[in-house]
CSV table of C-alpha atoms in Angstrom, one decimal:
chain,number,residue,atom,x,y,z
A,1,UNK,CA,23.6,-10.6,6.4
A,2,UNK,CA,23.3,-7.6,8.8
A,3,UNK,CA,20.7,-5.2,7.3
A,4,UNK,CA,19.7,-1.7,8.7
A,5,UNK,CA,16.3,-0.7,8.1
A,6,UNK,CA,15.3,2.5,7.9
A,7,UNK,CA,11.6,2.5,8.8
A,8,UNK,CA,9.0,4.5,10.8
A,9,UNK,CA,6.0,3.3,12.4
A,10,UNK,CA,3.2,4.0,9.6
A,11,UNK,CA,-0.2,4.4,11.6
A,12,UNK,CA,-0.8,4.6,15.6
A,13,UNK,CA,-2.6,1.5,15.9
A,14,UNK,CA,0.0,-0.8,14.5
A,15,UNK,CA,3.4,-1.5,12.9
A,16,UNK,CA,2.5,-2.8,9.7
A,17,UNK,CA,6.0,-3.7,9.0
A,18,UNK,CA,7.9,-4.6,12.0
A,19,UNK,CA,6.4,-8.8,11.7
A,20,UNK,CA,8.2,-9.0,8.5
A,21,UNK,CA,11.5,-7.3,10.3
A,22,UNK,CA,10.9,-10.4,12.4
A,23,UNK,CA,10.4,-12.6,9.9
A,24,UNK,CA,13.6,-11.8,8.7
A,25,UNK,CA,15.8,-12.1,11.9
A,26,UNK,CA,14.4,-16.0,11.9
A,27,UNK,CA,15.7,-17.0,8.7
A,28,UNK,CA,19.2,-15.8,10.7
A,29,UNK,CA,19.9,-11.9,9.3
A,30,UNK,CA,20.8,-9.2,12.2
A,31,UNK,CA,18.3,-6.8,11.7
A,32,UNK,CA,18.1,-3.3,13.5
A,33,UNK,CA,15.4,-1.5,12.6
A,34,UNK,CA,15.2,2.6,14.1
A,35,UNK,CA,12.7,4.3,14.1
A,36,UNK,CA,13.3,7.2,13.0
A,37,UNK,CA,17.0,7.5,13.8
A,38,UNK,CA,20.0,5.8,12.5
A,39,UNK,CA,22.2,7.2,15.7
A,40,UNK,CA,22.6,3.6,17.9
A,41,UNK,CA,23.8,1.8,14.9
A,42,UNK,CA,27.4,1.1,15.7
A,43,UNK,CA,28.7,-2.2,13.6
A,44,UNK,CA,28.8,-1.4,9.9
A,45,UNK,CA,25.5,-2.7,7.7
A,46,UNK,CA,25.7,-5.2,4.4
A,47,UNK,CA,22.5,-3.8,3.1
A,48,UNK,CA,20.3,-0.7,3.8
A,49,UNK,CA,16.5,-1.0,3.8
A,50,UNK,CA,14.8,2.3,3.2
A,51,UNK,CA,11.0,2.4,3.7
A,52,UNK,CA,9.7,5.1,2.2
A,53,UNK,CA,9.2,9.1,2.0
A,54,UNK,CA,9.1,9.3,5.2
A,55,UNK,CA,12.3,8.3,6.2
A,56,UNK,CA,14.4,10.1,4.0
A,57,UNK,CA,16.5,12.4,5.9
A,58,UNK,CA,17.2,9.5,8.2
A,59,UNK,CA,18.4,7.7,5.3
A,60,UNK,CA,20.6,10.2,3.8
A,61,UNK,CA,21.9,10.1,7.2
A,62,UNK,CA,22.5,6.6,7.2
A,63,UNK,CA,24.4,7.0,3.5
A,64,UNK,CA,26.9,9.0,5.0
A,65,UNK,CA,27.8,7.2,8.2
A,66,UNK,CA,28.3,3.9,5.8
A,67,UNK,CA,29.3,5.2,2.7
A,68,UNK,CA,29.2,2.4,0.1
A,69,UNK,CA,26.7,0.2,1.4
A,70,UNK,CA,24.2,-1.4,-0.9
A,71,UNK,CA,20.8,1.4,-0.4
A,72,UNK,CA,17.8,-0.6,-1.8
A,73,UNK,CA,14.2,1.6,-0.9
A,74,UNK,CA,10.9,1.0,-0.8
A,75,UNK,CA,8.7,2.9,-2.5
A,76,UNK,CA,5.1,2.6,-1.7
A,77,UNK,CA,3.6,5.5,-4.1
A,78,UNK,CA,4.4,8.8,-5.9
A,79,UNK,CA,1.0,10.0,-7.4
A,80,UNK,CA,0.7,12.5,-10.2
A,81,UNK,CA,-1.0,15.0,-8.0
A,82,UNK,CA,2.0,15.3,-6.0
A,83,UNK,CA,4.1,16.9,-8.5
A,84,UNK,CA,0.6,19.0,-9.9
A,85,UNK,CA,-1.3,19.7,-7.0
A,86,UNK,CA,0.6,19.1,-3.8
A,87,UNK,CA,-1.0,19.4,-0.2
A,88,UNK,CA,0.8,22.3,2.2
A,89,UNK,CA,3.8,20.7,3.5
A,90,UNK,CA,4.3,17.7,1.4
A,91,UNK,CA,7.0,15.8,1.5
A,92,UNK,CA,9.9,16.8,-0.6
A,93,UNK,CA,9.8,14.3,-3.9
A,94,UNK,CA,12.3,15.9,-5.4
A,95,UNK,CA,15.1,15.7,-3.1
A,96,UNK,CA,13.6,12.0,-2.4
A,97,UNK,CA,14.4,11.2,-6.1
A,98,UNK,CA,18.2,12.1,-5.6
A,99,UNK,CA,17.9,9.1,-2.7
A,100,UNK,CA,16.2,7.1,-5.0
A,101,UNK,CA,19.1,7.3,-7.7
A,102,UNK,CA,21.2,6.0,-5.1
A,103,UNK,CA,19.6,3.1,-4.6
A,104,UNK,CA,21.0,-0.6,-6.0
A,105,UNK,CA,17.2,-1.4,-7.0
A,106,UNK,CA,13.6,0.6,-6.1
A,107,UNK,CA,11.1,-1.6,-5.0
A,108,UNK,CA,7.7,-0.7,-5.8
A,109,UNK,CA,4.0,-2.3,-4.6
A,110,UNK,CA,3.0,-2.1,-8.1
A,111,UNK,CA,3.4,-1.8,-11.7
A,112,UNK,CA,2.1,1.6,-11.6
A,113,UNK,CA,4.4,2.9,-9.1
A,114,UNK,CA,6.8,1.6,-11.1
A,115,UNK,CA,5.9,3.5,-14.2
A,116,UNK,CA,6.0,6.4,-12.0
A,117,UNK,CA,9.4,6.2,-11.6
A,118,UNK,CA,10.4,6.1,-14.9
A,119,UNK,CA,8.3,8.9,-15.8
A,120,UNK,CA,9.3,11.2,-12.9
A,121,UNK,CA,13.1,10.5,-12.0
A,122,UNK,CA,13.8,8.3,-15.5
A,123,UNK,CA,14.9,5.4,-12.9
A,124,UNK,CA,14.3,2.0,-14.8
A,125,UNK,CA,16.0,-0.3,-12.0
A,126,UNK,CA,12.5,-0.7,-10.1
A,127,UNK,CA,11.0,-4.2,-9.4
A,128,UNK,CA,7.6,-4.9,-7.8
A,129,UNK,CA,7.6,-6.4,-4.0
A,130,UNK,CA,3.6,-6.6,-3.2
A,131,UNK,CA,3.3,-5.7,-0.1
A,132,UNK,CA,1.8,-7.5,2.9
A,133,UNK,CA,-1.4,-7.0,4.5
A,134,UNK,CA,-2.0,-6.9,8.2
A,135,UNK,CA,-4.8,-9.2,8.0
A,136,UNK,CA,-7.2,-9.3,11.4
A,137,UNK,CA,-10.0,-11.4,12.1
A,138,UNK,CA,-13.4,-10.3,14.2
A,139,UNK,CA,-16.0,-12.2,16.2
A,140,UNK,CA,-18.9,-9.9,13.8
A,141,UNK,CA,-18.4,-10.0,10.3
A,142,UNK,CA,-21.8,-9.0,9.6
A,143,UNK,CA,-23.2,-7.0,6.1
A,144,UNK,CA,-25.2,-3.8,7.8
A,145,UNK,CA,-25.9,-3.3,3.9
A,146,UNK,CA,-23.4,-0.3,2.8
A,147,UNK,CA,-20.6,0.4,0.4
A,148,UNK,CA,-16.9,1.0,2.0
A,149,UNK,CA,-14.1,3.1,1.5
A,150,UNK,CA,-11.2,3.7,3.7
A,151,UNK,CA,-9.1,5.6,1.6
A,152,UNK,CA,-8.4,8.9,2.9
A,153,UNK,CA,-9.4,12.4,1.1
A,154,UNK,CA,-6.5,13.3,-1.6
A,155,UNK,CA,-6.5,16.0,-4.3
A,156,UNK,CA,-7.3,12.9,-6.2
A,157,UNK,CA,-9.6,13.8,-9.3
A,158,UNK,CA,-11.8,11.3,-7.9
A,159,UNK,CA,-11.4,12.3,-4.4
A,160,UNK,CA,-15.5,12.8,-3.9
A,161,UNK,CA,-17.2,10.7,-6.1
A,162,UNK,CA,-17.9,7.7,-4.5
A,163,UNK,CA,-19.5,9.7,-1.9
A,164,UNK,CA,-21.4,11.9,-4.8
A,165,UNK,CA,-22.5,8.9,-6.6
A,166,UNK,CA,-23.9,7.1,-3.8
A,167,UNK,CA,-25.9,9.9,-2.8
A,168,UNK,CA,-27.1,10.0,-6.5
A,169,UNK,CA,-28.1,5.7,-6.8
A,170,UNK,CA,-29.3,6.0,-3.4
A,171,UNK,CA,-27.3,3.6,-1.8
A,172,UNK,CA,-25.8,4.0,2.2
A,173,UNK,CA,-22.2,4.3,2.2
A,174,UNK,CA,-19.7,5.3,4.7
A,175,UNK,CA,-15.8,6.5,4.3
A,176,UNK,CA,-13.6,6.5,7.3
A,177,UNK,CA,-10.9,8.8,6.1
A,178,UNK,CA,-8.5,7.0,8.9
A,179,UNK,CA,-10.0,8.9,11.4
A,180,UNK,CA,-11.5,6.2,13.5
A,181,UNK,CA,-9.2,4.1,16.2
A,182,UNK,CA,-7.9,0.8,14.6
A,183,UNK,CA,-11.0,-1.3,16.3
A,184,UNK,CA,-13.7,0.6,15.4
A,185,UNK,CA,-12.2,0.7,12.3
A,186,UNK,CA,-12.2,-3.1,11.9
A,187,UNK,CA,-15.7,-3.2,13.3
A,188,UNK,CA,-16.3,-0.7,10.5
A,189,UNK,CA,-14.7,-2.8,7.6
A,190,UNK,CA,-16.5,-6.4,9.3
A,191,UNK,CA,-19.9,-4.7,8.9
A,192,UNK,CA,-19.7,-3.5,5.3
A,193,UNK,CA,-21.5,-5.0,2.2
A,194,UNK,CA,-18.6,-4.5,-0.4
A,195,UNK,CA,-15.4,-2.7,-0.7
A,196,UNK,CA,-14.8,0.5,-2.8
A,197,UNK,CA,-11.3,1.7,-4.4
A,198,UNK,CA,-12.1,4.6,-6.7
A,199,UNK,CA,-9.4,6.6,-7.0
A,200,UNK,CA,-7.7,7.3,-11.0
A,201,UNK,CA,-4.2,6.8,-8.5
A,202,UNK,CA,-3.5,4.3,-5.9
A,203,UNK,CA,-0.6,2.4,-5.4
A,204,UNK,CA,-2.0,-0.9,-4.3
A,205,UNK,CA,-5.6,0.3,-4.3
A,206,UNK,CA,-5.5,0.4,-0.2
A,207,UNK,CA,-4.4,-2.9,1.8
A,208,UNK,CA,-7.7,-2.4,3.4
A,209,UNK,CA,-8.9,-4.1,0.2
A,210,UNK,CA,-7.0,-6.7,1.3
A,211,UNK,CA,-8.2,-7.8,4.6
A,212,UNK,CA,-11.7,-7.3,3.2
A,213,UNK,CA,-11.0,-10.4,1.1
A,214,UNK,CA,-9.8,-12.3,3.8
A,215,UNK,CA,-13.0,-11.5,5.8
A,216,UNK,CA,-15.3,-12.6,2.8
A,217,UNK,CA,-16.1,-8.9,1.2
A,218,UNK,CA,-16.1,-8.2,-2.2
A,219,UNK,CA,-14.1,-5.5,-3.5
A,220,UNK,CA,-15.2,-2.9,-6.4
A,221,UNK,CA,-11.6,-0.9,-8.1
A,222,UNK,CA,-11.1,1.6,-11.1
A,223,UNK,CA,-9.3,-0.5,-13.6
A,224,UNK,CA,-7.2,2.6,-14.3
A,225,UNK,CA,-3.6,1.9,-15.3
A,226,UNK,CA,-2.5,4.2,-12.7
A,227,UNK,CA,-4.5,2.0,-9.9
A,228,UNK,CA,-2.5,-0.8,-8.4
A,229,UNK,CA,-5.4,-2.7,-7.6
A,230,UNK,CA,-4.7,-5.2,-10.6
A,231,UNK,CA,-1.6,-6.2,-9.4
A,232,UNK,CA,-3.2,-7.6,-6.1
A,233,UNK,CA,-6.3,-9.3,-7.2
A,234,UNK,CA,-6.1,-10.0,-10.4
A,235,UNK,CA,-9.4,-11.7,-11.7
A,236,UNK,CA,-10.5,-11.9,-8.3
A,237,UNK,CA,-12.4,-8.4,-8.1
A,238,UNK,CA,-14.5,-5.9,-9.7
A,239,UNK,CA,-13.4,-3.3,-12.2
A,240,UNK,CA,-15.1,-0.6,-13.2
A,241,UNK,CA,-13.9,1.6,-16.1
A,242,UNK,CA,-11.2,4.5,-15.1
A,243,UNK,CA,-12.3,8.0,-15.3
A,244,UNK,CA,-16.5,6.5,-16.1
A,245,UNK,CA,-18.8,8.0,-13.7
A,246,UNK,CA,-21.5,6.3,-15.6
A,247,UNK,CA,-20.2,2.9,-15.5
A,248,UNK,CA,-19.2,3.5,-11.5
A,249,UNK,CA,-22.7,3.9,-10.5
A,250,UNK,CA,-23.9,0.9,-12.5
A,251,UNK,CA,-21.7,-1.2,-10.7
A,252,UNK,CA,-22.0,0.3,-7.7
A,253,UNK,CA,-25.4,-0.1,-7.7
A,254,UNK,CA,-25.3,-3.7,-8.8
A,255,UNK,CA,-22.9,-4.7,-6.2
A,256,UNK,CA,-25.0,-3.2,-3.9
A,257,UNK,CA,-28.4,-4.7,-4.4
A,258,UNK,CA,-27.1,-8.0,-6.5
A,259,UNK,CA,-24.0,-8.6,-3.8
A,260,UNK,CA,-21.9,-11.5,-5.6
A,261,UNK,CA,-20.4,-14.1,-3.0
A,262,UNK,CA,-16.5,-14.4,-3.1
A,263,UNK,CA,-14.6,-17.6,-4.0
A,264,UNK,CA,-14.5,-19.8,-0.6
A,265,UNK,CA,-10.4,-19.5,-1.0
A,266,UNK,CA,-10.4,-16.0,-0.3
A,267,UNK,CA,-8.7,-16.3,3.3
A,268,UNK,CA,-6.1,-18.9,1.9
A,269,UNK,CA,-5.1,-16.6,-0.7
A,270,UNK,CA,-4.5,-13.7,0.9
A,271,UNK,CA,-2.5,-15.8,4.0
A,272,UNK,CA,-0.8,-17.2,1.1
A,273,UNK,CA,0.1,-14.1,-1.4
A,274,UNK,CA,0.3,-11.5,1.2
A,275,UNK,CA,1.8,-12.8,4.6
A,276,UNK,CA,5.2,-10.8,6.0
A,277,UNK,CA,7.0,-14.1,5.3
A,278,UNK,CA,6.0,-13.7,1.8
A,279,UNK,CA,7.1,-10.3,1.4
A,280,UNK,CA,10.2,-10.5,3.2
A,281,UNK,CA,11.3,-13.8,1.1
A,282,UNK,CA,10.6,-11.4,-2.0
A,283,UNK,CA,12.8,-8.7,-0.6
A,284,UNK,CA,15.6,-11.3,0.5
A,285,UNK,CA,15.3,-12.7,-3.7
A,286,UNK,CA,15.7,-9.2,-4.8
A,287,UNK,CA,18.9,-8.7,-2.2
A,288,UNK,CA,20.2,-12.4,-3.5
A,289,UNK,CA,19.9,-11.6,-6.8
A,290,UNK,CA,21.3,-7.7,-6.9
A,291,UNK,CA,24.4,-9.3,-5.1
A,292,UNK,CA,25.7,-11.9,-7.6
């Protein structure tokens, strides 16, 4: 199959998708991936990959230079408080919805996403694709004794309560907002007692949570239904209840001075559940199966 993929490269540091575009030229698809622009694709595509927001316009582009070729996009979120309280200069979602009802099949990172595109473009051929996790390893995983989050500041509701209710238990914390470069970052995420999710929206909770696991850290998430977190670890972390400040500082303060060790599979199930190969062998099902 020769598939175009529409991608851009998500944070400085690292392409967290181009070893799955790999991945997927061994198993013996062409694969040309631009980024951003469609404009040196000359042979005719069987599939278009679209990944995400921010690669829209490129693939509206794409649309019209191959008109009739299978468009299947990831997703990765669409939060509530992008249609209530948007930040200046927000990507356009509603234009992005006409792409998405273009699309053969939207794959989501979550249940939640999913239900998110029922509810804001009535689209009901979505199917979860977790994602994969760059997973890293480091000569210092240490605990310095402080709670973690790396999710950056959102008009979430919950955007400041982490930091609030730390200050009010009495517990260090730090939050790295992704301002930090991509090692001290990982030297951040080594050194930390337990990992914090706390957002009411998150599409998979933040694939930081992920390569926490693998490293040995436990990880604390908001068991709200709008919080992908579920989807990616199951039984394997700690919920606290959605919207309950109350019960958030309990178990933030019990994780904190009562830290829990983690099952000893932890490395083998993230290799296992959330590897490129994984994800792209999900994506190439979803491509099987949309084409019979």
């Amino acid at each position: 199959m020769n598939i175009l993929v529409c991608s851009k490269i998500s944070i400085p540091a690292k392409d967290r998708t181009l070893p799955a575009w790999e991945y997927l030229r061994a198993r013996g698809h062409t694969v040309v991936v631009e980024h951003p622009s469609s404009e040196r694709v000359t042979e005719r595509p069987d599939a278009i990959i679209s990944m995400g927001v921010t690669i829209m316009e490129e693939t509206f582009e794409a649309l019209e230079r191959f008109p009739g070729v299978p468009l299947y996009c990831y997703m990765w979120d669409c939060y509530e408080w992008v249609w209530t309280n948007p930040r200046p200069g927000e990507y356009d979602y509603k234009r992005y919805g006409e792409l998405l009802k273009l699309a053969r099949e939207v794959w989501v990172p979550s249940q939640c996403t999913g239900r998110r595109t029922t509810q804001w473009w009535g689209l009901t051929n979505w199917s979860v694709v977790l994602s994969a996790c760059p997973w890293w390893d480091h000569p210092n995983v240490r605990d310095d004794g402080y709670a973690l989050c790396t999710l950056r500041h959102l008009p979430d509701p919950w955007d400041t309560v982490f930091e609030e209710c730390c200050e009010e238990i009495g517990i260090p914390y730090k939050r790295t907002d992704h301002n930090l470069s991509y090692e001290d970052y990982q030297d951040t995420v080594a050194g930390c007692r337990f990992l914090v999710s706390h957002y009411y929206e998150a599409s998979t909770g933040g694939l930081t949570l992920l390569e926490a696991y693998r490293l040995g850290k436990p990880v604390l998430i908001s068991d709200s239904i709008w919080h992908g977190g579920l989807d990616y670890f199951g039984n394997r972390a700690e919920y606290f209840r959605g919207g309950d400040r109350g019960n958030f500082k309990l178990l933030l303060d019990s994780m904190y001075r009562w830290p829990a060790p983690i099952p000893r599979d932890c490395k083998e199930y993230i290799e296992t559940n959330f590897s490129d190969r994984r994800m792209v062998d999900d994506m190439v099902r979803r491509l099987d199966a949309n084409a019979r």
